[in-house]
Short mmCIF file of C-alpha atoms in Angstrom, two decimals:
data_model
loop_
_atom_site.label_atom_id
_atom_site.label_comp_id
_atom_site.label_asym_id
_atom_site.label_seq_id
_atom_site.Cartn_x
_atom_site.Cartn_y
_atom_site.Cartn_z
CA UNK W 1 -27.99 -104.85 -14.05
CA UNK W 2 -31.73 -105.37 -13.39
CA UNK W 3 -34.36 -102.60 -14.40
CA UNK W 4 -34.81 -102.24 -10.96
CA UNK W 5 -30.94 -101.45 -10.17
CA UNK W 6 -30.55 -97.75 -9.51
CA UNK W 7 -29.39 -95.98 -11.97
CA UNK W 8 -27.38 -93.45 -10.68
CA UNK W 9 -26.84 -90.31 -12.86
CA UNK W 10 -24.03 -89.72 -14.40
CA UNK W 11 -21.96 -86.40 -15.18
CA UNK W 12 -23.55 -83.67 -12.87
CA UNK W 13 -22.56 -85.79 -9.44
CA UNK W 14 -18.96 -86.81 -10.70
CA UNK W 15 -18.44 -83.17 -12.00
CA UNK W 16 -19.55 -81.43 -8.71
CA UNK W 17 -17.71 -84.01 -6.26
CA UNK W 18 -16.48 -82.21 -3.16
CA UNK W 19 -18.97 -79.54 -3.50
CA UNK W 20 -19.83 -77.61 -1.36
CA UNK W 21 -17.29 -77.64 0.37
CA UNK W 22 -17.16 -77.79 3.78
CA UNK W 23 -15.54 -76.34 6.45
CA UNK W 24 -13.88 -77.07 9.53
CA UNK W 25 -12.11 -80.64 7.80
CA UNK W 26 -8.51 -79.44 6.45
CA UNK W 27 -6.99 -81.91 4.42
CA UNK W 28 -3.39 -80.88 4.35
CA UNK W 29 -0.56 -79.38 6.06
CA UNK W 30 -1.62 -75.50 5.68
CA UNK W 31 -5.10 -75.31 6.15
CA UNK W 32 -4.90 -77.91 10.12
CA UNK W 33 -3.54 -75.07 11.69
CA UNK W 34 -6.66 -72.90 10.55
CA UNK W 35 -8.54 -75.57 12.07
CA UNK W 36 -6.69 -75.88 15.35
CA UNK W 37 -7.02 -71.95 15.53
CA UNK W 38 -10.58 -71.55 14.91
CA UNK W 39 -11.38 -73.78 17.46
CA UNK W 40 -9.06 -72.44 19.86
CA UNK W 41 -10.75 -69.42 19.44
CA UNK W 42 -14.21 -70.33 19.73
CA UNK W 43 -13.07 -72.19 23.36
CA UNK W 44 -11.68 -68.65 24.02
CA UNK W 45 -14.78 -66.74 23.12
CA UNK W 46 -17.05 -69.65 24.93
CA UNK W 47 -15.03 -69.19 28.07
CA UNK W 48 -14.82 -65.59 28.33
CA UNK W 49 -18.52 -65.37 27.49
CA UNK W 50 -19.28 -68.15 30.35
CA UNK W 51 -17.68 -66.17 32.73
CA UNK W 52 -19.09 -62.69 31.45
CA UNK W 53 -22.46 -64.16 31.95
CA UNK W 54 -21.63 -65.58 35.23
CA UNK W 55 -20.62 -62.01 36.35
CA UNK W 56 -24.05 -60.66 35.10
CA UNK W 57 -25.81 -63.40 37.49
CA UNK W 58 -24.13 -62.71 40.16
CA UNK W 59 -24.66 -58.85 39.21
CA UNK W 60 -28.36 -59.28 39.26
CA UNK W 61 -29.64 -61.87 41.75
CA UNK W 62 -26.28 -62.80 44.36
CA UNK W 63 -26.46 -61.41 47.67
CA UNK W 64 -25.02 -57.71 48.57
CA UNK W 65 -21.36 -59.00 49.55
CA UNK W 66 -21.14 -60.81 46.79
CA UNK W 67 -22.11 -57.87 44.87
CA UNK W 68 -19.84 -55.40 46.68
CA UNK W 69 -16.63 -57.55 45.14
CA UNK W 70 -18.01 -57.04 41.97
CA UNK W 71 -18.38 -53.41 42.15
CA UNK W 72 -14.51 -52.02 43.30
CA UNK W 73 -12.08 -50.35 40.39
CA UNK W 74 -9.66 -53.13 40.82
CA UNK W 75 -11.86 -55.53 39.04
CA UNK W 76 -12.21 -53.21 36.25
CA UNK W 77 -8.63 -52.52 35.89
CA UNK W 78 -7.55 -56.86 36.14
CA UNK W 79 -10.74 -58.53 34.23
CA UNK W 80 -11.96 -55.15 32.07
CA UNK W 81 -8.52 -54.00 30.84
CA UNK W 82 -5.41 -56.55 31.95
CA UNK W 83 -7.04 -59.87 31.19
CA UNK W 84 -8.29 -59.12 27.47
CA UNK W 85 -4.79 -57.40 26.56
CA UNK W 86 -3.01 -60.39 27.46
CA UNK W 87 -5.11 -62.96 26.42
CA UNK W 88 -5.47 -61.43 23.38
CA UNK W 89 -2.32 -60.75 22.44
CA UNK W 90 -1.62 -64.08 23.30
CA UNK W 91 -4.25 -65.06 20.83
CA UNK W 92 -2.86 -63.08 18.06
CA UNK W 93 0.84 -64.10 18.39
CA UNK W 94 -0.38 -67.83 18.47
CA UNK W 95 -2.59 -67.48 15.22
CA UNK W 96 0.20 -65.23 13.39
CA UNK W 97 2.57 -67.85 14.17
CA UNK W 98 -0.27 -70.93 12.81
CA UNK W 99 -0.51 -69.27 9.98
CA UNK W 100 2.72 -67.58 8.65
CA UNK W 101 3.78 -70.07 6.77
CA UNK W 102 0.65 -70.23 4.43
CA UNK W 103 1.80 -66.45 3.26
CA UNK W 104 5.30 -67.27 2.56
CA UNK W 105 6.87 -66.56 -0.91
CA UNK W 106 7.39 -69.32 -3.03
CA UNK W 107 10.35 -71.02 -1.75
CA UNK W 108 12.73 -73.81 -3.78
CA UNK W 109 11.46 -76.91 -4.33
CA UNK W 110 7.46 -75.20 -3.94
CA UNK W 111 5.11 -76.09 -7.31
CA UNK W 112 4.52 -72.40 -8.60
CA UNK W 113 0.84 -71.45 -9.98
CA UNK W 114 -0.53 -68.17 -10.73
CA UNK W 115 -4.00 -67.58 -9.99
CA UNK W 116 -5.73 -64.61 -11.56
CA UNK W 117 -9.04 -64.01 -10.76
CA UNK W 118 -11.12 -62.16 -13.49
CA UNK W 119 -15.22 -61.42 -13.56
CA UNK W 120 -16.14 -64.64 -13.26
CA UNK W 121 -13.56 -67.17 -13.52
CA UNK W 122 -9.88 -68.55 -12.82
CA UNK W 123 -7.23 -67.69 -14.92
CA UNK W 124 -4.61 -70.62 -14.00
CA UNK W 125 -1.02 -70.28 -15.31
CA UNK W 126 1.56 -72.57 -14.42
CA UNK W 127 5.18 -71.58 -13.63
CA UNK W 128 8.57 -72.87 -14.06
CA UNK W 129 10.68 -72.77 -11.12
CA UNK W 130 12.14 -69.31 -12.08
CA UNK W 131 8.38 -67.86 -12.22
CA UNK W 132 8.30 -68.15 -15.84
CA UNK W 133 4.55 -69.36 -17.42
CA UNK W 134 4.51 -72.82 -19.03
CA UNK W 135 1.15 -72.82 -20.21
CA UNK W 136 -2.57 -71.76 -19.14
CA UNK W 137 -5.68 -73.41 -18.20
CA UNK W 138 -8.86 -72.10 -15.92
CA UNK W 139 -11.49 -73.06 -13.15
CA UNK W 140 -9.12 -76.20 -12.19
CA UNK W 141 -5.58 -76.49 -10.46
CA UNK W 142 -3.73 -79.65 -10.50
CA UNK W 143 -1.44 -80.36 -8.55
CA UNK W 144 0.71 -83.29 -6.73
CA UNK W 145 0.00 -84.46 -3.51
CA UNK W 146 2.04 -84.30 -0.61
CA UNK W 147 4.02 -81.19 -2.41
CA UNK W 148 3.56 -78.09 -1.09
CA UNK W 149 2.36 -75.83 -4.02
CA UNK W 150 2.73 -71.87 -3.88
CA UNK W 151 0.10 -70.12 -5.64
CA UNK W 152 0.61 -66.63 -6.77
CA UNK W 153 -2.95 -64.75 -6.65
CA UNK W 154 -3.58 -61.96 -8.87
CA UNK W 155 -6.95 -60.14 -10.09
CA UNK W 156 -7.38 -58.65 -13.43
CA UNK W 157 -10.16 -56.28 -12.67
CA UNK W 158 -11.85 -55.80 -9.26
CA UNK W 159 -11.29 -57.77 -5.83
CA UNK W 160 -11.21 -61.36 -5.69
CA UNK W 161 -11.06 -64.04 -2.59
CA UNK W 162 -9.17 -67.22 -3.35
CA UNK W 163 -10.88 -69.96 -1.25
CA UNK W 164 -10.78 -73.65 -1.04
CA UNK W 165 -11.63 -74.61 2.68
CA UNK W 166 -10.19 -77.88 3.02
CA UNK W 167 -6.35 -76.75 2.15
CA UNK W 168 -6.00 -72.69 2.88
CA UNK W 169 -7.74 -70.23 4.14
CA UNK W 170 -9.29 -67.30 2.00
CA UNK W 171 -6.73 -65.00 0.44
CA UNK W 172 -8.09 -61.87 -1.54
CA UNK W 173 -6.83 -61.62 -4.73
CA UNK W 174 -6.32 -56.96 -5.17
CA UNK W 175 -5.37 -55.45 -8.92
CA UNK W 176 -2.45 -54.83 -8.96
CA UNK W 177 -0.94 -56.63 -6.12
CA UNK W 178 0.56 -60.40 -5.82
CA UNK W 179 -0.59 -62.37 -2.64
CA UNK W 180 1.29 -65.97 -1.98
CA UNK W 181 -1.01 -68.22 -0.91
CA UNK W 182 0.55 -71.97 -0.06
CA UNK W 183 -1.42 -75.26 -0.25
CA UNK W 184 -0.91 -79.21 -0.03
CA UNK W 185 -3.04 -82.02 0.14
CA UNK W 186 -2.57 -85.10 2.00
CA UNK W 187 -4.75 -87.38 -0.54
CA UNK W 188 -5.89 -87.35 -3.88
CA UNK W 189 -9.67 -86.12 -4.62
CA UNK W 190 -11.19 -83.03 -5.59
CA UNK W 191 -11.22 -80.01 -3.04
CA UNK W 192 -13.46 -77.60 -4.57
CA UNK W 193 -13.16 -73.78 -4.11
CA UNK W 194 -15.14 -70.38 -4.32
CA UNK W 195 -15.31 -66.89 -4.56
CA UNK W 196 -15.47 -65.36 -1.06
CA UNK W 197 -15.44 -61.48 -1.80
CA UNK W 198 -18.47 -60.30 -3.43
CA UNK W 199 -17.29 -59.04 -6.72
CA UNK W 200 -20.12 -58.76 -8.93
CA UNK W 201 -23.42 -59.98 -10.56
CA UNK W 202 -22.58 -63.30 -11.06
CA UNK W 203 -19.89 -63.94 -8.15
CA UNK W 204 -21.80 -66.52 -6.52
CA UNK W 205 -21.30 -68.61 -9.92
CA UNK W 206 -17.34 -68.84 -9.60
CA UNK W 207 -16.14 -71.88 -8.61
CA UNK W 208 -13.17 -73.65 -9.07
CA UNK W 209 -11.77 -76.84 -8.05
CA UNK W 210 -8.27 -77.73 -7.30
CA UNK W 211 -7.80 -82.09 -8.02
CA UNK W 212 -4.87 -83.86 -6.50
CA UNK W 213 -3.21 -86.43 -8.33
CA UNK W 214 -0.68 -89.19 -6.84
CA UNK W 215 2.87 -87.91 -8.14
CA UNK W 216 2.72 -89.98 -11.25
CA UNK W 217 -0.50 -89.58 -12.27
CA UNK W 218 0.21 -85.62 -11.47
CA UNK W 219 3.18 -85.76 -14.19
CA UNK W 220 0.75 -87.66 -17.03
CA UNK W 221 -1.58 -84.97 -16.20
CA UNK W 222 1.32 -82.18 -16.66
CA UNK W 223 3.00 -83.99 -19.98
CA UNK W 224 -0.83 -83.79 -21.52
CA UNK W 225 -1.25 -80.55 -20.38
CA UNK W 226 1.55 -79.27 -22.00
CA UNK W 227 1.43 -80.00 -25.05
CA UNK W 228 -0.69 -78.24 -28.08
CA UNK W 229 -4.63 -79.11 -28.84
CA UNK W 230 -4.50 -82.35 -31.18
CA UNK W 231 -7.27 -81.76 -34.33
CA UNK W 232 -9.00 -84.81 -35.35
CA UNK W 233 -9.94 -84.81 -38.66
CA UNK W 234 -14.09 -85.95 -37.81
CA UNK W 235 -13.88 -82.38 -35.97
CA UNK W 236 -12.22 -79.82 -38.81
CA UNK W 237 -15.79 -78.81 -39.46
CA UNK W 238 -16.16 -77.62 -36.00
CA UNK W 239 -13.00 -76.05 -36.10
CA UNK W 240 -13.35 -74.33 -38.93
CA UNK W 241 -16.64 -72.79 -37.27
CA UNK W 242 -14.53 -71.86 -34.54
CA UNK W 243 -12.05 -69.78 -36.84
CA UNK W 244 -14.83 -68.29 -38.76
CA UNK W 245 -16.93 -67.14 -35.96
CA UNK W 246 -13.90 -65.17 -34.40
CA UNK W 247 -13.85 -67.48 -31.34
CA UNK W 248 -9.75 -66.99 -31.03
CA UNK W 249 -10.03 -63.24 -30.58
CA UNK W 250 -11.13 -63.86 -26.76
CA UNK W 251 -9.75 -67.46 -26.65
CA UNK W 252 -6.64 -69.34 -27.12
CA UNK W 253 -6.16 -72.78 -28.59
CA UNK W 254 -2.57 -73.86 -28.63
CA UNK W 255 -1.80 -75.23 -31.54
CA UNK W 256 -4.10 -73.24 -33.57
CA UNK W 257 -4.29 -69.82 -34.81
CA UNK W 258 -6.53 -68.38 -31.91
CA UNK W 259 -4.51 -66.58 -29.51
CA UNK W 260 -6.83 -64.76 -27.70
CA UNK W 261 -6.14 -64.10 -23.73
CA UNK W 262 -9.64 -62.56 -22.59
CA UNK W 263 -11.39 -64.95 -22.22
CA UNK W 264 -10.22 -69.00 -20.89
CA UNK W 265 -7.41 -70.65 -23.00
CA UNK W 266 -9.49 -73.70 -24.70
CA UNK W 267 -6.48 -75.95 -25.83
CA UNK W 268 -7.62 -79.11 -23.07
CA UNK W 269 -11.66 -77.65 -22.68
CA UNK W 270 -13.00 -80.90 -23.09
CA UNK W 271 -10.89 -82.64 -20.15
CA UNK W 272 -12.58 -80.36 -17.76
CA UNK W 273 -15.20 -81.04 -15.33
CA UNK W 274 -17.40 -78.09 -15.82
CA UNK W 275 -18.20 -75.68 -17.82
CA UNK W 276 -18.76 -71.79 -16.66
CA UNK W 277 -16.64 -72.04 -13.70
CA UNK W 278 -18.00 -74.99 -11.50
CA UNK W 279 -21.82 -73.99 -13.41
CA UNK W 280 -22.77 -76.85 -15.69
CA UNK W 281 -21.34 -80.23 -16.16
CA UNK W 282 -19.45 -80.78 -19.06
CA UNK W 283 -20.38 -82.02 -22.13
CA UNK W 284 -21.68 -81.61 -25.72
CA UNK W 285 -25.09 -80.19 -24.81
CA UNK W 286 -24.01 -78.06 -22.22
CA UNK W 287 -21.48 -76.74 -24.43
CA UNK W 288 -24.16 -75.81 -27.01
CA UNK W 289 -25.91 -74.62 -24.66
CA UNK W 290 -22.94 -72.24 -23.08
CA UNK W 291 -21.69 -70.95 -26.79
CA UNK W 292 -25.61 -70.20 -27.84
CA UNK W 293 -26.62 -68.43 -24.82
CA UNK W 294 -24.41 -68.33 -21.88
CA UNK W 295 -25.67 -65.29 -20.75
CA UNK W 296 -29.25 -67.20 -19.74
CA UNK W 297 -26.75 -69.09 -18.02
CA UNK W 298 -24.39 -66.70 -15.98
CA UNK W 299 -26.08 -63.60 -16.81
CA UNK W 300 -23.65 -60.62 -17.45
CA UNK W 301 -20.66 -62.84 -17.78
CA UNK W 302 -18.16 -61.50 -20.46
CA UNK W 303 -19.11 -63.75 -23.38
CA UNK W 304 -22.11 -62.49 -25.65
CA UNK W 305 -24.53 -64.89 -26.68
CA UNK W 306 -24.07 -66.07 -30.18
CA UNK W 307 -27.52 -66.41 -32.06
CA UNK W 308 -25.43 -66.56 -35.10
CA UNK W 309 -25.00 -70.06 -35.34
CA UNK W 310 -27.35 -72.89 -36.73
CA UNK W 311 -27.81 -75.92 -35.26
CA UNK W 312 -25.19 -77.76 -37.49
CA UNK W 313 -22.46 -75.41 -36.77
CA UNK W 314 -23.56 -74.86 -32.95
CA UNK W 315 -22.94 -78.81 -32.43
CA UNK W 316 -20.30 -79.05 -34.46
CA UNK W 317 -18.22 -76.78 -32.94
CA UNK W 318 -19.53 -77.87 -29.33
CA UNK W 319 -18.14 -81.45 -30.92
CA UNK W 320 -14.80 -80.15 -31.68
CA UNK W 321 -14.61 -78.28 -28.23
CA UNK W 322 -15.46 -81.47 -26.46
CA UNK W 323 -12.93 -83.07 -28.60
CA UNK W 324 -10.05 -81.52 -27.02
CA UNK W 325 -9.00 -83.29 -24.17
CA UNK R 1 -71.58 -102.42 -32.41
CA UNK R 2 -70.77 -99.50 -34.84
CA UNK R 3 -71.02 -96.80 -31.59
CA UNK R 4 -68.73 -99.22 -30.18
CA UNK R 5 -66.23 -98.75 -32.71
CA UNK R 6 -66.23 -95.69 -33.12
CA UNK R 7 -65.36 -95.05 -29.12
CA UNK R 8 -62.81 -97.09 -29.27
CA UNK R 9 -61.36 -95.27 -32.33
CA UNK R 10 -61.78 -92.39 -30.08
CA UNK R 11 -59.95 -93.81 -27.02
CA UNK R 12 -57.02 -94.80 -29.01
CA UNK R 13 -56.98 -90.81 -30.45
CA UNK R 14 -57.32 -88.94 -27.32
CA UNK R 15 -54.04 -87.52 -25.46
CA UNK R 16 -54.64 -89.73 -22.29
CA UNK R 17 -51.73 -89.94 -20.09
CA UNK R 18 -51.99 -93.88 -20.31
CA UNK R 19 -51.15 -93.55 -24.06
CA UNK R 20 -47.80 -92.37 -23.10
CA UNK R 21 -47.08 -93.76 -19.64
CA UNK R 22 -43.54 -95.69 -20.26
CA UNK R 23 -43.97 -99.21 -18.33
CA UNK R 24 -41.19 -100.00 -15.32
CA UNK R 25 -39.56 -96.21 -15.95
CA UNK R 26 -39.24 -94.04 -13.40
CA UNK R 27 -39.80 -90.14 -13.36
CA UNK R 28 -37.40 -88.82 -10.52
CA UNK R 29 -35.11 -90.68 -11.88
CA UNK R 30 -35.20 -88.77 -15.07
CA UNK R 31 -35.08 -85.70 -13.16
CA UNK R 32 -31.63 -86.90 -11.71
CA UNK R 33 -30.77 -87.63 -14.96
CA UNK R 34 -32.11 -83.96 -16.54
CA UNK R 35 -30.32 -82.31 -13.62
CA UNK R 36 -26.98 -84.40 -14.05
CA UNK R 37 -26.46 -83.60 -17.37
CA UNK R 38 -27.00 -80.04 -17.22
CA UNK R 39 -30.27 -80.06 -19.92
CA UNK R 40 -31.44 -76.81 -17.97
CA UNK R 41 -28.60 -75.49 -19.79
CA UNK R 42 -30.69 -75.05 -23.01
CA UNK R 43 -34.23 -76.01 -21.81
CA UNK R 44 -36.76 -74.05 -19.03
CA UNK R 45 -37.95 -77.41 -17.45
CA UNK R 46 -40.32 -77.24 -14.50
CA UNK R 47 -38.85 -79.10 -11.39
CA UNK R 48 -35.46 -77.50 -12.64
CA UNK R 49 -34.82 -74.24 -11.10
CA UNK R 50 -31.74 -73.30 -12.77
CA UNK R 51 -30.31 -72.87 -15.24
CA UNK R 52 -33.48 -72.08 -17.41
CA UNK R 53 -31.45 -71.62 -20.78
CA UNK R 54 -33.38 -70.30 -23.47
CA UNK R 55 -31.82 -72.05 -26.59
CA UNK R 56 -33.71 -75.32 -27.00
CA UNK R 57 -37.40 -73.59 -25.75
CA UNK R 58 -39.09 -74.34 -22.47
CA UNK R 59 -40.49 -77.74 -21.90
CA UNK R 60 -43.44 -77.12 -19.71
CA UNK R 61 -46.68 -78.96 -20.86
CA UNK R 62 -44.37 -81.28 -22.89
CA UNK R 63 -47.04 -84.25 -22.13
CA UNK R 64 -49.71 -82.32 -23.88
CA UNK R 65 -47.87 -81.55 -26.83
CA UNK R 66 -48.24 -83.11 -30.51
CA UNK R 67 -44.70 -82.85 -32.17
CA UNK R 68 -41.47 -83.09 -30.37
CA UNK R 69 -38.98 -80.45 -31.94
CA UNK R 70 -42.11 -79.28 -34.37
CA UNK R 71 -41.02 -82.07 -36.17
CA UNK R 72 -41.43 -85.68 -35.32
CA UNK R 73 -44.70 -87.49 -33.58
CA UNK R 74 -44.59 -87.28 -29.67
CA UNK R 75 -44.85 -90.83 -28.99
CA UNK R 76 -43.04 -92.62 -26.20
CA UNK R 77 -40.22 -94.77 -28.88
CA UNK R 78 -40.02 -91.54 -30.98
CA UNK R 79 -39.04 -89.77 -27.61
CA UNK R 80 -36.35 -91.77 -26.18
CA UNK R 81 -34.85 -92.61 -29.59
CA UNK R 82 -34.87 -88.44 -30.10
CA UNK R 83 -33.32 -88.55 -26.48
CA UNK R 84 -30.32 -90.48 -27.15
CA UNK R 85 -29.90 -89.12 -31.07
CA UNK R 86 -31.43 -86.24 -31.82
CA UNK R 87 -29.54 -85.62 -34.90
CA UNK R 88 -30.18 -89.17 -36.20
CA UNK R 89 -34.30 -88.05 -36.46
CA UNK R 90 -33.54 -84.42 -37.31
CA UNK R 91 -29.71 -83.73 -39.04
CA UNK R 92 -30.22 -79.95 -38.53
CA UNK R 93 -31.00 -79.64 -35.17
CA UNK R 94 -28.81 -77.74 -32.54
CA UNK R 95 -29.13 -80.53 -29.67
CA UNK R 96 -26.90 -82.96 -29.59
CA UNK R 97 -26.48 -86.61 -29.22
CA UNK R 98 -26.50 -86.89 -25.45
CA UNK R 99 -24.79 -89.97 -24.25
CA UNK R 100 -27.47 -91.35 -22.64
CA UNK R 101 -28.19 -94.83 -21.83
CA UNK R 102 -31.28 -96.81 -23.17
CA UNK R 103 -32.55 -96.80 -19.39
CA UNK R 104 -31.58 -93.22 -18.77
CA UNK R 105 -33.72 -92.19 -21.64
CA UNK R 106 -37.05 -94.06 -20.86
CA UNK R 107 -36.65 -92.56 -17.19
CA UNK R 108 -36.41 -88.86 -18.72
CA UNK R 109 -39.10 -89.36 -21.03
CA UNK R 110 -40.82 -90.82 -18.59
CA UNK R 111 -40.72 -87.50 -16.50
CA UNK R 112 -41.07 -85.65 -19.49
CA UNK R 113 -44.63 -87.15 -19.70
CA UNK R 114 -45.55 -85.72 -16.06
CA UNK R 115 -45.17 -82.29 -17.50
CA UNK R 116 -48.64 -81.85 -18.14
CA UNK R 117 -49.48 -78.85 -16.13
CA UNK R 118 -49.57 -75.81 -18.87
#
């Protein structure tokens, strides 16, 4: 490469591919029929204004018999009450029938995912076929492509809107309630998601992505997924800074003695593409940045600031964090 | 011949901007580089409006400054070598070794050297 290659940057762009993301260009079998609706009913709403404005023109400036037709009850009674009843309940059976299937429960052979939303992140927990959890990880959901995946959305706190354009519509996620909301994509990439339902100071910061892998790359992804947080011995100083600072009362490593389920199980942190939910690439810096101050970061997010560490221990743990892939 | 001298003893003292310009680097490049890895997380850096993290200090008037870290001498090598390795120059610092490439660095130091404006 000559110095006067570009150099393109590295981290932020890879970590924030597919965002934001648009609208309006469904990649998969649930979220085309949103499409074909939405435009259906913007052709609706085009026509019926059209012809709503035409009626005003003629209204206004047409000559008196034109007028006169305008003015009898009979018009009022066919294009002010009989047209919009039928057209639009013609327009709501079509779009409940679109979409029904993107609300049914998880049916055999579906992927099953729990999605919990929390203030301001994405608990993800995936399922055995019975509905049983495997294991947890959060801001990311893998899955398979070309397998239709049922997610199970949940909130731990206050309201929540599940939304990743390009496969599903938005779904709110309500305390106490379970809402199924079904996805697939076509092709492997990155289709990244966001809050849609205000839900507090920092809701514009929670992002998620969900990354589609080709079927076998999807079960490598799984087998590592699964299993417990492997310790390398260069990073037992950072781990021990992670057991003395009482990191595992809010977070879980598996694998380790911290257990904690407030805050975002840890065991694979470092394989993830951002940090904060979708805020800050992902890497050593940024995670010594995030564990010494997140809340200049994401003010008000649940994690205090921790001005308790010196700059040893902050990058040593950051190390061992980054560690586990 | 002596007043001569002595200017030029001057010149070579004085914070000019030439003293620290970084040949065939380029500043907004450095900024693409700042903003892709996320240095904002720990840094206030003017031409980054968010995040302004508050851990590593702001880095406004960087050009103008003396030390880098209040530790080593704020001279272009010194800079990109405390770029790429910070704990290398400074084995108690929080900031971390950073990944970057040889080329990355000189292009953020290089934009680090615009930030003259206190």
């Amino acid at each position: 490469m000559t110095a006067s290659a570009p150099r393109p940057p590295q981290g932020w762009h890879e970590s924030f591919k597919g965002w934001p993301p648009p609208v309006l260009d469904p990649a998969g079998p649930y979220a085309a029929p949103l499409n074909t609706l939405t435009w259906g009913l913007l052709a609706m709403a085009a026509l019926v204004m059209a012809v709503v404005l035409a009626a005003l023109a003629v209204a206004l400036f047409a000559p008196s018999a034109w007028r006169r037709r305008l003015g009898g009850e009979k018009l009022v009674w066919v294009a002010g009450l009989g047209f919009p009843v039928v057209v639009l309940t013609l327009l709501l059976v079509w779009g409940l029938s679109l979409t029904s299937r993107l609300t049914e429960s998880p049916q055999p052979g579906d992927l099953r995912v729990r999605v919990t939303g929390e203030m301001w992140w994405w608990r993800v927990a995936y399922l055995d076929a019975s509905g049983r959890e495997q294991f947890q990880d959060a801001n990311e959901i893998h899955v398979p492509v070309g397998r239709t995946v049922a997610l199970e959305l949940e909130s731990s706190d206050v309201i929540h809107s599940f939304w990743v354009p390009r496969l599903a519509g938005k779904l709110d996620m309500i305390p106490g309630r379970r809402n199924v909301l079904r996805i697939q994509a076509d092709a492997p990439g990155v289709y990244s998601g966001q809050c849609a339902e205000y839900c507090g100071g920092a809701h514009a910061l929670m992002a998620f992505v969900v990354v589609a892998h080709a079927p076998q790359d999807y079960a490598l992804w799984r087998a590592r997924a699964e299993r417990p947080a492997a310790i390398s011995p260069q990073h037992a100083a950072g781990a021990a800074v992670f057991e003395r600072s009482g990191c595992g009362a809010c977070h879980a490593i598996r694998g380790t003695s911290a257990n904690g389920v407030a805050g975002p199980d840890l065991t694979h942190v470092g394989s993830r593409r951002t940090l904060g939910a979708g805020v800050l690439p992902n890497n050593a810096g940024t995670m010594g940045g995030w564990i010494a101050d997140s809340q200049a970061i994401k003010p008000g997010n649940r994690m205090p600031a921790f001005p308790v560490l010196n700059g040893q221990d902050l990058r040593a743990v950051s190390d061992y964090l980054e560690s586990l892939k | 011949m002596a007043a001569m001298i002595g200017l030029a003893g001057l010149a070579a003292c004085a914070k000019s901007p030439e003293g620290r310009s970084i040949p065939g680097a380029d500043p907004a490049l450095g900024l693409a580089v700042i903003e892709s890895q996320g240095c904002g997380a720990c840094h206030q850096i003017p031409g980054v409006d968010w995040p302004r993290g508050q851990v590593g200090g702001s880095l406004a008037g960087f050009a103008e400054r003396p030390l880098i870290a209040g530790r080593h001498p704020n001279q272009p090598d010194v800079l990109m070598r405390w770029l790429r390795d910070p704990p290398a120059l400074s084995p108690d610092t929080a900031m971390p070794a950073t990944g970057l490439t040889e080329a990355q660095a000189r292009d953020v130091a290089a934009y680090l050297y615009t930030l003259d404006d206190r």
